[in-house]
CSV table of C-alpha atoms in Angstrom, one decimal:
chain,number,residue,atom,x,y,z
A,3,MET,CA,0.0,0.0,0.0
A,4,LEU,CA,1.4,3.4,-1.0
A,5,ARG,CA,1.3,6.4,1.1
A,6,ILE,CA,1.4,9.4,-1.2
A,7,HIS,CA,2.2,12.9,-0.1
A,8,CYS,CA,-0.2,15.3,-1.9
A,9,PRO,CA,1.8,18.5,-2.7
A,10,TYR,CA,-1.3,20.6,-2.5
A,11,CYS,CA,-2.9,19.2,0.7
A,12,GLN,CA,0.5,18.8,2.2
A,13,GLU,CA,-0.4,15.5,3.8
A,14,ALA,CA,0.6,11.8,3.2
A,15,ARG,CA,-2.6,9.8,2.5
A,16,SER,CA,-3.4,6.2,1.6
A,17,GLU,CA,-3.3,5.3,-2.1
A,18,GLU,CA,-7.0,4.6,-2.0
A,19,GLU,CA,-7.6,8.4,-2.0
A,20,PHE,CA,-5.7,8.8,-5.3
A,21,SER,CA,-6.1,7.7,-8.9
A,22,TYR,CA,-3.2,6.9,-11.2
A,23,ALA,CA,-3.2,9.0,-14.4
A,24,GLY,CA,-0.4,7.4,-16.4
A,25,GLU,CA,3.1,8.4,-17.5
A,26,ALA,CA,4.0,12.1,-16.9
A,27,HIS,CA,5.5,14.6,-19.2
A,28,ILE,CA,3.9,13.4,-22.4
A,29,ARG,CA,3.1,16.5,-24.3
A,30,ARG,CA,0.2,16.5,-26.7
A,31,PRO,CA,1.6,17.3,-30.1
A,32,GLU,CA,1.1,21.0,-31.0
A,33,ASP,CA,-0.2,20.2,-34.5
A,34,PRO,CA,-1.8,16.6,-34.6
A,35,GLU,CA,-2.7,17.1,-38.3
A,36,ALA,CA,1.0,17.3,-39.2
A,37,LEU,CA,1.8,13.9,-37.7
A,38,SER,CA,1.9,10.6,-39.5
A,39,ASP,CA,-0.3,7.8,-38.3
A,40,ARG,CA,2.7,6.1,-36.8
A,41,GLU,CA,3.7,9.2,-34.8
A,42,TRP,CA,0.2,9.8,-33.6
A,43,GLY,CA,-0.1,6.1,-32.6
A,44,GLU,CA,3.1,6.5,-30.7
A,45,TYR,CA,1.9,9.5,-28.8
A,46,LEU,CA,-1.4,7.8,-28.0
A,47,HIS,CA,-0.2,4.3,-27.0
A,48,PHE,CA,3.6,3.9,-26.6
A,49,ARG,CA,5.0,4.2,-23.1
A,50,THR,CA,8.3,4.0,-21.4
A,51,ASN,CA,7.0,1.4,-18.9
A,52,ALA,CA,10.2,1.9,-16.8
A,53,ARG,CA,11.4,-0.8,-14.5
A,54,GLY,CA,12.9,1.5,-11.9
A,55,PRO,CA,12.4,5.2,-11.4
A,56,HIS,CA,9.2,6.2,-13.3
A,57,ARG,CA,7.6,9.7,-13.6
A,58,GLU,CA,3.9,9.4,-13.4
A,59,MET,CA,0.8,11.5,-12.8
A,60,TRP,CA,-1.6,11.0,-9.9
A,61,VAL,CA,-4.8,12.8,-9.0
A,62,HIS,CA,-6.1,13.2,-5.4
A,63,VAL,CA,-9.7,12.2,-6.2
A,64,ALA,CA,-10.8,12.0,-2.6
A,65,GLY,CA,-9.1,15.1,-1.6
A,66,CYS,CA,-8.2,18.3,-3.5
A,67,ARG,CA,-8.9,16.6,-6.9
A,68,ARG,CA,-5.8,18.1,-8.4
A,69,TYR,CA,-3.2,16.4,-10.5
A,70,PHE,CA,0.5,16.2,-9.6
A,71,ASN,CA,3.6,14.4,-10.6
A,72,VAL,CA,5.3,11.6,-8.7
A,73,LEU,CA,8.7,10.0,-9.3
A,74,ARG,CA,8.3,6.4,-8.0
A,75,ASP,CA,10.5,3.4,-8.3
A,76,THR,CA,8.4,0.6,-9.9
A,77,VAL,CA,10.4,-2.2,-8.3
A,78,SER,CA,10.8,-1.0,-4.7
A,79,TYR,CA,7.6,1.2,-4.9
A,80,GLU,CA,9.5,3.9,-3.0
A,81,ILE,CA,8.3,7.4,-3.8
A,82,LEU,CA,11.3,9.5,-4.6
A,83,ASP,CA,9.8,12.8,-5.4
A,84,VAL,CA,6.4,14.6,-5.6
A,85,TYR,CA,6.0,17.9,-7.5
A,86,PRO,CA,3.2,20.0,-9.0
A,87,ILE,CA,2.0,19.7,-12.6
A,88,GLY,CA,3.9,22.1,-14.9
A,89,LEU,CA,7.3,21.7,-13.4
A,90,PRO,CA,9.8,20.1,-15.8
A,91,PRO,CA,11.2,16.7,-14.6
A,92,ASP,CA,14.7,18.1,-14.1
A,93,ASP,CA,13.6,21.2,-12.1
A,94,THR,CA,14.7,20.7,-8.5
A,95,SER,CA,13.6,24.1,-7.3
A,96,GLY,CA,10.0,25.0,-6.6
A,97,ASP,CA,7.6,23.9,-3.9
A,98,ARG,CA,8.6,20.3,-3.1
A,99,PRO,CA,8.0,18.5,0.2
B,12,MET,CA,12.9,-39.2,-24.3
B,13,GLU,CA,11.4,-42.0,-22.3
B,14,ARG,CA,7.7,-42.1,-23.0
B,15,TYR,CA,5.4,-42.1,-20.0
B,16,SER,CA,3.0,-45.0,-20.1
B,17,LEU,CA,1.4,-47.6,-17.8
B,18,PRO,CA,3.9,-50.3,-18.8
B,19,ARG,CA,6.8,-47.9,-18.1
B,20,LEU,CA,5.3,-47.0,-14.7
B,21,LEU,CA,5.0,-50.6,-13.8
B,22,ALA,CA,8.6,-51.4,-14.9
B,23,HIS,CA,9.9,-48.4,-12.8
B,24,ALA,CA,7.8,-49.4,-9.9
B,25,ARG,CA,9.7,-52.7,-9.8
B,26,ARG,CA,12.9,-50.7,-9.4
B,27,HIS,CA,11.4,-48.4,-6.7
B,28,HIS,CA,11.2,-45.5,-9.2
B,29,GLU,CA,14.9,-44.8,-8.7
B,30,ASP,CA,16.0,-44.6,-12.3
B,31,TRP,CA,13.6,-42.3,-14.1
B,32,GLN,CA,15.3,-40.3,-16.7
B,33,ARG,CA,15.5,-36.6,-16.1
B,34,ALA,CA,12.6,-34.8,-17.9
B,35,TRP,CA,15.1,-32.5,-19.8
B,36,ARG,CA,18.8,-31.8,-20.1
B,37,SER,CA,20.7,-28.9,-18.6
B,38,PRO,CA,23.0,-28.2,-21.6
B,39,THR,CA,25.9,-25.8,-21.8
B,40,PRO,CA,25.0,-22.9,-24.1
B,41,LYS,CA,26.4,-23.1,-27.7
B,42,ASP,CA,28.0,-19.9,-29.2
B,43,ALA,CA,25.2,-19.6,-31.8
B,44,TYR,CA,21.7,-20.8,-32.5
B,45,ASP,CA,19.4,-20.3,-35.5
B,46,THR,CA,16.7,-19.0,-33.2
B,47,VAL,CA,16.9,-17.8,-29.6
B,48,ILE,CA,13.7,-17.6,-27.5
B,49,VAL,CA,13.9,-15.3,-24.5
B,50,GLY,CA,11.6,-16.4,-21.8
B,51,GLY,CA,11.1,-19.9,-20.5
B,52,GLY,CA,7.4,-19.7,-19.5
B,53,GLY,CA,4.6,-21.6,-21.1
B,54,HIS,CA,4.4,-19.4,-24.2
B,55,GLY,CA,8.2,-19.5,-24.8
B,56,LEU,CA,8.4,-23.2,-24.3
B,57,ALA,CA,5.3,-23.8,-26.5
B,58,THR,CA,6.9,-21.7,-29.2
B,59,ALA,CA,10.1,-23.8,-29.0
B,60,TYR,CA,8.1,-27.0,-29.1
B,61,TYR,CA,6.1,-26.0,-32.2
B,62,LEU,CA,9.1,-24.5,-33.9
B,63,ALA,CA,10.8,-27.9,-33.6
B,64,LYS,CA,7.8,-30.1,-34.3
B,65,GLU,CA,5.8,-28.2,-36.9
B,66,HIS,CA,8.7,-26.4,-38.7
B,67,GLY,CA,11.7,-28.6,-38.2
B,68,VAL,CA,13.7,-25.7,-36.6
B,69,THR,CA,15.6,-27.5,-33.8
B,70,ASP,CA,18.7,-25.3,-33.5
B,71,VAL,CA,16.8,-23.4,-30.8
B,72,ALA,CA,17.7,-22.2,-27.3
B,73,VAL,CA,15.2,-21.0,-24.7
B,74,ILE,CA,16.8,-18.5,-22.4
B,75,GLU,CA,15.3,-18.2,-18.9
B,76,ARG,CA,16.5,-15.9,-16.2
B,77,GLY,CA,15.1,-18.0,-13.3
B,78,TYR,CA,13.5,-21.4,-13.6
B,79,LEU,CA,11.1,-22.8,-16.2
B,80,GLY,CA,7.5,-21.6,-15.6
B,81,GLY,CA,8.5,-19.4,-12.6
B,82,GLY,CA,6.9,-16.3,-13.9
B,83,ASN,CA,3.3,-15.7,-14.8
B,84,THR,CA,2.9,-19.3,-15.9
B,85,GLY,CA,3.1,-20.4,-12.3
B,86,ARG,CA,1.2,-17.4,-11.0
B,87,ASN,CA,-2.1,-17.3,-12.8
B,88,THR,CA,-5.4,-18.8,-11.8
B,89,THR,CA,-5.3,-21.5,-14.6
B,90,ILE,CA,-8.6,-20.6,-16.2
B,91,VAL,CA,-9.0,-21.7,-19.9
B,92,ARG,CA,-11.9,-20.3,-22.0
B,93,SER,CA,-12.4,-18.7,-25.4
B,94,ASN,CA,-15.7,-16.7,-25.0
B,95,TYR,CA,-14.3,-13.4,-26.2
B,96,LEU,CA,-16.3,-10.8,-28.1
B,97,ARG,CA,-14.4,-9.8,-31.2
B,98,ASP,CA,-13.9,-12.2,-34.2
B,99,ALA,CA,-10.1,-12.0,-34.3
B,100,ALA,CA,-9.7,-12.6,-30.6
B,101,THR,CA,-12.3,-15.3,-30.4
B,102,ARG,CA,-10.7,-17.2,-33.2
B,103,LEU,CA,-7.2,-17.0,-31.6
B,104,TYR,CA,-8.4,-18.1,-28.1
B,105,ASP,CA,-10.7,-20.8,-29.5
B,106,PHE,CA,-7.8,-22.2,-31.6
B,107,ALA,CA,-5.9,-22.4,-28.3
B,108,LEU,CA,-8.8,-24.1,-26.6
B,109,ASP,CA,-8.9,-26.8,-29.3
B,110,LEU,CA,-5.2,-27.5,-28.7
B,111,TRP,CA,-5.8,-27.7,-24.9
B,112,ARG,CA,-8.3,-30.6,-25.4
B,113,ASP,CA,-5.6,-32.9,-26.8
B,114,LEU,CA,-2.6,-31.4,-25.1
B,115,SER,CA,-1.8,-34.2,-22.6
B,116,ARG,CA,-1.7,-36.8,-25.3
B,117,GLU,CA,0.3,-34.5,-27.7
B,118,LEU,CA,3.0,-33.8,-25.0
B,119,ASN,CA,2.8,-37.3,-23.4
B,120,PHE,CA,2.5,-35.3,-20.1
B,121,ASN,CA,-0.6,-34.9,-18.0
B,122,VAL,CA,-1.5,-31.2,-18.0
B,123,MET,CA,-4.7,-32.0,-16.1
B,124,PHE,CA,-6.9,-30.0,-18.4
B,125,SER,CA,-10.4,-30.3,-16.9
B,126,ALA,CA,-13.3,-28.9,-19.0
B,127,ARG,CA,-15.5,-28.2,-16.1
B,128,GLY,CA,-17.1,-25.1,-17.7
B,129,VAL,CA,-16.8,-21.4,-17.1
B,130,LEU,CA,-19.6,-19.2,-15.7
B,131,ASN,CA,-19.4,-15.4,-16.2
B,132,LEU,CA,-22.0,-13.9,-13.9
B,133,GLY,CA,-24.3,-11.0,-14.7
B,134,HIS,CA,-25.4,-8.8,-11.8
B,135,THR,CA,-27.2,-6.0,-13.6
B,136,LEU,CA,-29.5,-5.6,-16.6
B,137,GLN,CA,-26.6,-4.1,-18.5
B,138,ASP,CA,-24.4,-7.1,-17.6
B,139,MET,CA,-27.1,-9.4,-19.0
B,140,ARG,CA,-27.3,-7.5,-22.2
B,141,ASP,CA,-23.6,-7.7,-22.6
B,142,ILE,CA,-23.6,-11.4,-21.9
B,143,GLU,CA,-26.3,-12.0,-24.5
B,144,ARG,CA,-24.4,-10.0,-27.0
B,145,ARG,CA,-21.1,-11.9,-26.3
B,146,VAL,CA,-22.8,-15.3,-26.3
B,147,GLY,CA,-24.4,-14.4,-29.6
B,148,ALA,CA,-21.1,-13.3,-31.1
B,149,ASN,CA,-19.5,-16.5,-29.8
B,150,ARG,CA,-22.1,-18.7,-31.5
B,151,LEU,CA,-21.6,-16.9,-34.8
B,152,ASN,CA,-17.9,-17.8,-34.5
B,153,GLY,CA,-18.7,-21.4,-33.7
B,154,VAL,CA,-17.8,-21.1,-30.1
B,155,ASP,CA,-20.0,-22.9,-27.5
B,156,GLY,CA,-22.0,-20.7,-25.2
B,157,GLU,CA,-25.3,-20.4,-23.5
B,158,VAL,CA,-27.1,-17.7,-21.4
B,159,LEU,CA,-28.2,-19.2,-18.1
B,160,THR,CA,-30.9,-18.1,-15.8
B,161,THR,CA,-30.5,-17.6,-12.1
B,162,ALA,CA,-32.1,-21.0,-11.4
B,163,GLU,CA,-29.7,-22.7,-13.8
B,164,VAL,CA,-26.7,-21.0,-12.2
B,165,GLU,CA,-27.9,-22.0,-8.8
B,166,ARG,CA,-28.1,-25.7,-9.9
B,167,LEU,CA,-24.5,-25.6,-11.1
B,168,VAL,CA,-23.2,-23.7,-8.0
B,169,PRO,CA,-25.4,-24.5,-5.0
B,170,LEU,CA,-23.0,-22.8,-2.6
B,171,MET,CA,-23.4,-19.4,-4.3
B,172,ASN,CA,-25.8,-16.8,-2.8
B,173,CYS,CA,-28.4,-16.5,-5.6
B,174,SER,CA,-31.0,-14.9,-3.4
B,175,PRO,CA,-32.6,-11.8,-4.9
B,176,LYS,CA,-31.7,-10.0,-1.6
B,177,ALA,CA,-28.0,-10.7,-2.1
B,178,ARG,CA,-25.7,-7.7,-2.2
B,179,TYR,CA,-24.7,-8.7,-5.7
B,180,PRO,CA,-27.8,-10.4,-7.1
B,181,VAL,CA,-27.1,-13.0,-9.8
B,182,LEU,CA,-29.4,-12.3,-12.7
B,183,GLY,CA,-27.9,-15.0,-14.9
B,184,ALA,CA,-24.6,-15.9,-16.5
B,185,SER,CA,-22.9,-16.9,-19.7
B,186,TRP,CA,-21.8,-20.6,-19.7
B,187,GLN,CA,-19.0,-22.0,-21.8
B,188,PRO,CA,-18.9,-25.8,-21.1
B,189,ARG,CA,-15.7,-26.4,-23.1
B,190,GLY,CA,-13.8,-24.0,-20.8
B,191,GLY,CA,-12.1,-25.2,-17.6
B,192,VAL,CA,-8.8,-25.3,-15.8
B,193,ALA,CA,-5.4,-26.9,-16.2
B,194,ARG,CA,-2.4,-27.5,-14.1
B,195,HIS,CA,-0.2,-24.5,-14.9
B,196,ASP,CA,3.2,-26.0,-13.9
B,197,ALA,CA,2.5,-29.2,-15.9
B,198,VAL,CA,2.0,-27.1,-19.0
B,199,ALA,CA,5.5,-25.6,-18.7
B,200,TRP,CA,7.0,-28.9,-17.8
B,201,GLY,CA,5.2,-30.8,-20.6
B,202,TYR,CA,6.3,-28.3,-23.3
B,203,ALA,CA,9.8,-28.2,-21.8
B,204,ARG,CA,10.2,-32.0,-21.9
B,205,ALA,CA,8.7,-32.3,-25.4
B,206,ALA,CA,10.9,-29.5,-26.8
B,207,ASP,CA,14.0,-30.9,-25.2
B,208,ALA,CA,13.3,-34.3,-26.7
B,209,LEU,CA,13.2,-32.6,-30.1
B,210,GLY,CA,16.7,-31.1,-29.5
B,211,VAL,CA,15.9,-27.6,-28.1
B,212,ASP,CA,18.4,-26.4,-25.5
B,213,LEU,CA,16.7,-25.1,-22.3
B,214,LEU,CA,19.1,-22.6,-20.6
B,215,GLN,CA,17.9,-21.8,-17.2
B,216,GLN,CA,19.5,-19.3,-14.8
B,217,THR,CA,20.7,-17.4,-17.8
B,218,GLU,CA,19.7,-13.7,-17.9
B,219,VAL,CA,19.6,-11.6,-21.0
B,220,LEU,CA,21.6,-8.5,-20.3
B,221,GLY,CA,21.5,-6.9,-23.8
B,222,MET,CA,20.6,-7.3,-27.4
B,223,ARG,CA,23.1,-6.9,-30.3
B,224,VAL,CA,21.6,-5.1,-33.3
B,225,ASP,CA,23.7,-4.5,-36.4
B,226,GLY,CA,22.5,-2.6,-39.4
B,227,GLY,CA,18.9,-2.8,-38.3
B,228,ALA,CA,19.0,-6.6,-37.8
B,229,VAL,CA,19.4,-8.5,-34.6
B,230,THR,CA,22.6,-10.6,-34.3
B,231,GLY,CA,22.3,-12.2,-30.9
B,232,VAL,CA,21.8,-11.6,-27.2
B,233,GLU,CA,24.3,-10.8,-24.4
B,234,THR,CA,23.6,-13.1,-21.5
B,235,SER,CA,25.0,-13.7,-18.0
B,236,ARG,CA,26.7,-16.7,-19.6
B,237,GLY,CA,28.3,-14.8,-22.5
B,238,PHE,CA,27.2,-13.7,-25.9
B,239,ILE,CA,24.9,-16.0,-27.9
B,240,ALA,CA,24.6,-15.3,-31.6
B,241,ALA,CA,21.2,-15.9,-33.3
B,242,ARG,CA,19.7,-15.2,-36.7
B,243,ARG,CA,16.3,-14.7,-35.0
B,244,VAL,CA,15.4,-13.6,-31.5
B,245,ALA,CA,11.8,-14.2,-30.2
B,246,CYS,CA,10.9,-12.5,-27.0
B,247,VAL,CA,8.1,-13.9,-24.8
B,248,VAL,CA,8.7,-12.3,-21.5
B,249,ALA,CA,5.3,-10.8,-20.5
B,250,GLY,CA,5.8,-8.1,-17.8
B,251,ASN,CA,9.4,-7.5,-18.8
B,252,SER,CA,8.7,-7.0,-22.5
B,253,GLY,CA,9.3,-3.2,-22.1
B,254,VAL,CA,12.7,-3.9,-20.6
B,255,LEU,CA,13.7,-6.2,-23.4
B,256,ALA,CA,12.4,-3.9,-26.1
B,257,ALA,CA,14.4,-1.1,-24.6
B,258,MET,CA,17.6,-3.2,-25.1
B,259,ALA,CA,16.9,-3.2,-28.8
B,260,GLY,CA,16.1,0.5,-28.8
B,261,LEU,CA,12.3,0.0,-29.1
B,262,ARG,CA,9.3,1.1,-27.2
B,263,LEU,CA,6.0,-0.9,-26.9
B,264,PRO,CA,2.4,0.1,-26.2
B,265,ILE,CA,2.5,-1.9,-23.0
B,266,GLU,CA,2.3,-1.1,-19.3
B,267,SER,CA,3.3,-3.7,-16.6
B,268,ARG,CA,1.3,-4.1,-13.5
B,269,PRO,CA,0.9,-6.8,-10.8
B,270,LEU,CA,-2.1,-9.1,-11.0
B,271,GLN,CA,-2.8,-10.9,-7.7
B,272,ALA,CA,-4.1,-14.3,-6.8
B,273,LEU,CA,-4.4,-16.4,-3.7
B,274,VAL,CA,-5.2,-20.0,-2.8
B,275,SER,CA,-6.9,-21.5,0.3
B,276,GLU,CA,-6.2,-24.6,2.3
B,277,PRO,CA,-7.5,-27.7,0.5
B,278,LEU,CA,-11.2,-28.5,0.9
B,279,LYS,CA,-13.4,-31.3,-0.1
B,280,PRO,CA,-15.0,-30.8,-3.6
B,281,CYS,CA,-17.5,-28.0,-3.3
B,282,LEU,CA,-17.2,-25.9,-6.4
B,283,ASP,CA,-17.4,-27.5,-9.8
B,284,PRO,CA,-17.3,-24.9,-12.5
B,285,VAL,CA,-15.1,-21.8,-12.8
B,286,VAL,CA,-17.0,-18.8,-11.5
B,287,MET,CA,-16.1,-15.3,-12.8
B,288,SER,CA,-17.7,-12.0,-12.2
B,289,GLY,CA,-16.6,-8.9,-14.0
B,290,ALA,CA,-18.9,-6.6,-12.2
B,291,VAL,CA,-17.7,-7.4,-8.7
B,292,HIS,CA,-14.3,-8.4,-9.9
B,293,CYS,CA,-13.4,-11.8,-8.6
B,294,TYR,CA,-12.9,-15.2,-10.1
B,295,ILE,CA,-12.8,-18.5,-8.3
B,296,SER,CA,-12.4,-22.1,-9.0
B,297,GLN,CA,-11.4,-25.2,-7.1
B,298,SER,CA,-8.3,-27.0,-8.1
B,299,ALA,CA,-7.9,-30.8,-8.4
B,300,LYS,CA,-6.0,-30.6,-5.2
B,301,GLY,CA,-9.0,-29.1,-3.5
B,302,ASP,CA,-7.8,-25.5,-2.8
B,303,LEU,CA,-9.9,-22.6,-3.8
B,304,VAL,CA,-8.0,-20.5,-6.4
B,305,ILE,CA,-9.1,-16.9,-6.3
B,306,GLY,CA,-8.0,-14.1,-8.6
B,307,ALA,CA,-8.1,-10.4,-8.0
B,308,GLY,CA,-7.7,-7.5,-10.3
B,309,THR,CA,-4.6,-5.7,-11.6
B,310,ASP,CA,-3.2,-2.8,-9.6
B,311,GLY,CA,-4.2,0.7,-10.7
B,312,TYR,CA,-0.7,1.8,-11.4
B,313,ASN,CA,2.5,0.4,-13.0
B,314,GLY,CA,4.8,-1.9,-11.0
B,315,TYR,CA,7.2,-4.7,-11.2
B,316,GLY,CA,7.0,-5.9,-7.6
B,317,GLN,CA,5.6,-9.4,-7.7
B,318,ARG,CA,3.0,-8.7,-5.0
B,319,GLY,CA,0.0,-6.4,-5.3
B,320,SER,CA,-1.8,-3.6,-3.7
B,321,PHE,CA,-3.9,-4.5,-0.7
B,322,PRO,CA,-7.1,-2.5,-1.6
B,323,VAL,CA,-7.3,-4.6,-4.8
B,324,LEU,CA,-7.0,-7.8,-2.9
B,325,GLU,CA,-9.6,-6.7,-0.3
B,326,ASP,CA,-12.1,-6.0,-3.1
B,327,ALA,CA,-11.7,-9.5,-4.6
B,328,VAL,CA,-11.9,-11.3,-1.2
B,329,GLY,CA,-14.9,-9.1,-0.2
B,330,ALA,CA,-16.7,-10.1,-3.4
B,331,VAL,CA,-16.0,-13.8,-2.9
B,332,CYS,CA,-17.4,-13.6,0.6
B,333,GLU,CA,-20.6,-11.9,-0.6
B,334,LEU,CA,-21.1,-14.5,-3.4
B,335,PHE,CA,-20.1,-17.5,-1.3
B,336,PRO,CA,-20.9,-16.7,2.3
B,337,ALA,CA,-19.7,-20.2,3.2
B,338,PHE,CA,-16.2,-19.3,2.1
B,339,SER,CA,-15.8,-16.5,4.6
B,340,ARG,CA,-14.2,-18.8,7.1
B,341,VAL,CA,-11.9,-20.6,4.7
B,342,ARG,CA,-8.3,-20.0,5.6
B,343,MET,CA,-6.0,-18.7,2.9
B,344,ASN,CA,-2.7,-20.5,2.3
B,345,ARG,CA,-0.7,-18.3,-0.1
B,346,HIS,CA,-0.9,-15.1,-2.0
B,347,TRP,CA,1.2,-13.7,-4.8
B,348,GLY,CA,1.4,-11.4,-7.8
B,349,GLY,CA,2.5,-11.8,-11.3
B,350,ILE,CA,3.5,-8.9,-13.6
B,351,VAL,CA,1.1,-8.7,-16.5
B,352,ASP,CA,1.8,-6.8,-19.7
B,353,LEU,CA,-1.3,-4.7,-20.5
B,354,CYS,CA,-2.0,-3.5,-24.0
B,355,PRO,CA,-4.3,-0.5,-24.7
B,356,ASP,CA,-6.9,-2.9,-26.4
B,357,ALA,CA,-6.4,-5.8,-23.9
B,358,CYS,CA,-5.2,-8.0,-26.8
B,359,PRO,CA,-1.7,-9.4,-27.5
B,360,ILE,CA,1.0,-8.2,-29.8
B,361,ILE,CA,2.4,-11.1,-31.9
B,362,GLY,CA,4.8,-10.5,-34.7
B,363,PRO,CA,7.8,-8.8,-36.2
B,364,THR,CA,9.3,-5.5,-35.0
B,365,PRO,CA,11.1,-2.7,-36.8
B,366,VAL,CA,14.4,-4.6,-36.0
B,367,ARG,CA,14.9,-7.4,-38.6
B,368,GLY,CA,14.9,-10.9,-37.0
B,369,LEU,CA,13.5,-9.6,-33.7
B,370,TYR,CA,10.0,-10.9,-32.9
B,371,PHE,CA,7.8,-10.1,-29.9
B,372,ASN,CA,4.9,-12.1,-28.4
B,373,CYS,CA,3.6,-10.0,-25.5
B,374,GLY,CA,0.7,-7.9,-24.3
B,375,TRP,CA,-1.4,-10.9,-23.3
B,376,GLY,CA,-2.1,-9.0,-20.1
B,377,THR,CA,-4.5,-11.0,-17.9
B,378,GLY,CA,-5.3,-13.6,-20.6
B,379,GLY,CA,-2.0,-15.3,-21.2
B,380,PHE,CA,-2.4,-18.8,-19.6
B,381,LYS,CA,-5.5,-19.8,-21.5
B,382,SER,CA,-3.8,-19.1,-24.8
B,383,THR,CA,-0.5,-20.9,-24.1
B,384,PRO,CA,-0.8,-23.6,-26.8
B,385,GLY,CA,-2.3,-21.3,-29.4
B,386,SER,CA,0.1,-18.5,-28.7
B,387,GLY,CA,3.1,-20.9,-29.1
B,388,TYR,CA,1.7,-22.4,-32.2
B,389,VAL,CA,1.0,-19.1,-34.1
B,390,PHE,CA,4.2,-17.5,-32.8
B,391,ALA,CA,6.3,-20.4,-34.0
B,392,ASP,CA,4.7,-20.2,-37.4
B,393,THR,CA,5.2,-16.5,-37.5
B,394,VAL,CA,8.9,-16.8,-36.6
B,395,ALA,CA,9.6,-19.8,-38.9
B,396,ASN,CA,8.0,-18.3,-41.9
B,397,GLU,CA,9.0,-14.7,-41.1
B,398,ARG,CA,5.5,-13.4,-41.6
B,399,PRO,CA,2.4,-13.3,-39.3
B,400,HIS,CA,0.3,-16.5,-39.0
B,401,PRO,CA,-3.2,-15.7,-40.3
B,402,LEU,CA,-4.7,-15.9,-36.8
B,403,ALA,CA,-1.9,-13.6,-35.5
B,404,ALA,CA,-2.1,-11.1,-38.4
B,405,PRO,CA,-4.7,-8.8,-36.7
B,406,PHE,CA,-2.4,-8.6,-33.6
B,407,GLY,CA,0.7,-7.0,-35.2
B,408,LEU,CA,2.4,-3.9,-33.8
B,409,ASP,CA,1.2,-2.0,-36.8
B,410,ARG,CA,-2.3,-1.8,-35.5
B,411,PHE,CA,-1.3,1.0,-33.2
B,412,ALA,CA,-0.5,3.1,-36.3
B,413,SER,CA,-3.5,2.0,-38.4
B,414,GLY,CA,-5.9,2.3,-35.4
B,415,ALA,CA,-7.4,-1.2,-36.0
B,416,LEU,CA,-7.4,-2.1,-32.3
B,417,VAL,CA,-9.2,-5.2,-31.2
B,418,ASP,CA,-11.0,-3.9,-28.2
B,419,GLU,CA,-11.4,-6.8,-25.8
B,420,HIS,CA,-11.7,-4.8,-22.5
B,421,GLY,CA,-15.2,-6.1,-22.0
B,422,ALA,CA,-14.5,-9.8,-22.3
B,423,ALA,CA,-11.1,-9.6,-20.7
B,424,ALA,CA,-12.1,-7.2,-17.9
B,425,VAL,CA,-11.9,-9.9,-15.4
B,426,ALA,CA,-8.6,-11.1,-15.6
B,427,HIS,CA,-7.3,-14.4,-15.5
């Protein structure tokens, strides 16, 4: 069972309060019409599926209902970092617990 | 290979069973093979067996990091059925079901396939409409199926709470009599023994560490026991498919998550058919040994830990206790998780990749065990002839560019 620290509520809560929202930092292409079918398929379906540290989105559905990013190890399940949506993955400044 | 038979059993009994031949060899890896199969689970071993038997390709090695059948093959709930919704998926799973029926004789190894029938329960009007649609689609594809009423379900499973006052009232079910269960370990062992007898090298405790790709074509795999050259590399590694694909510089439309199961202490026979419920998300059967085999859902998030999240387990066990009040006091023996490779359309990926000579058979997600013989057969054919087998053609990697997904979330929603 994960205990996830919500960066907005500033509290660690059980995973049951949260929903997983997939891999983080996947940008919707600026101009979908300009992509080939293969590129669009890759944007829609292809994922890193990392074994180890994985950047992913969660939403605090039973709390503030806001999305945020989590860096979690998918083997040890340790949560390595939690940071608000919008921060680039390598940004270590900002409001982090 | 020494054939297993009653006369052989009697002959060995006279010698106190002390001189049975080993079921397969433990060979030293050669420097090069024609075809290397990565993954010594049921699917990989079946692929090796059919490559050797149907296509005469015997210069084959199966590379396994741990021991044969130690991954999802030994971690599933052993359910076999083919009542899927879409034509392409139904044909593939039903082809596998036909192979199951004669598998023990084919392999000269008792895989204990028991066609005890599979019930998929309906708890709401919408469930029943979906069941009617699916059974109708099955019949059009020549797959056996019936829609049962509550009374008929109660006759098949007297222990189930079919009262209209139940928390999850049973309004009916779909019934596939040809479905059932099999002994999962025996499937891996049977294929391993039969493949070994045809000359396939089974390399256990050999981990693939890297993939060598030269000029867009695969040339072999780096392993913990040195480099092994191969003209063709076929990967059948379920949850670790993404890791292996990354070694060849590829990405796959797959996410890996734990799927949990648990078994109880052995009981006297009390549950004949396999009972599955998509709506309350549990599936349960009684093994030949007498233990109740219960399956839960997949975790809500990616993970490679071979355990699962407790809320998911709690849901499944809660549903079992509601459906079978008598089971609420049964003690559980063991609980585990296997890493399933989930595809966006809940269907497998079988076929070539952008790297020449590299083939993937993955994405079976929660439906891998039931398809073991069929998966091995069509994948062997695909690799041997270097083009997709007709049954596997709709399941190529190219469907994620064309958009021709085979949406089986409905029929695969309860995993197993």
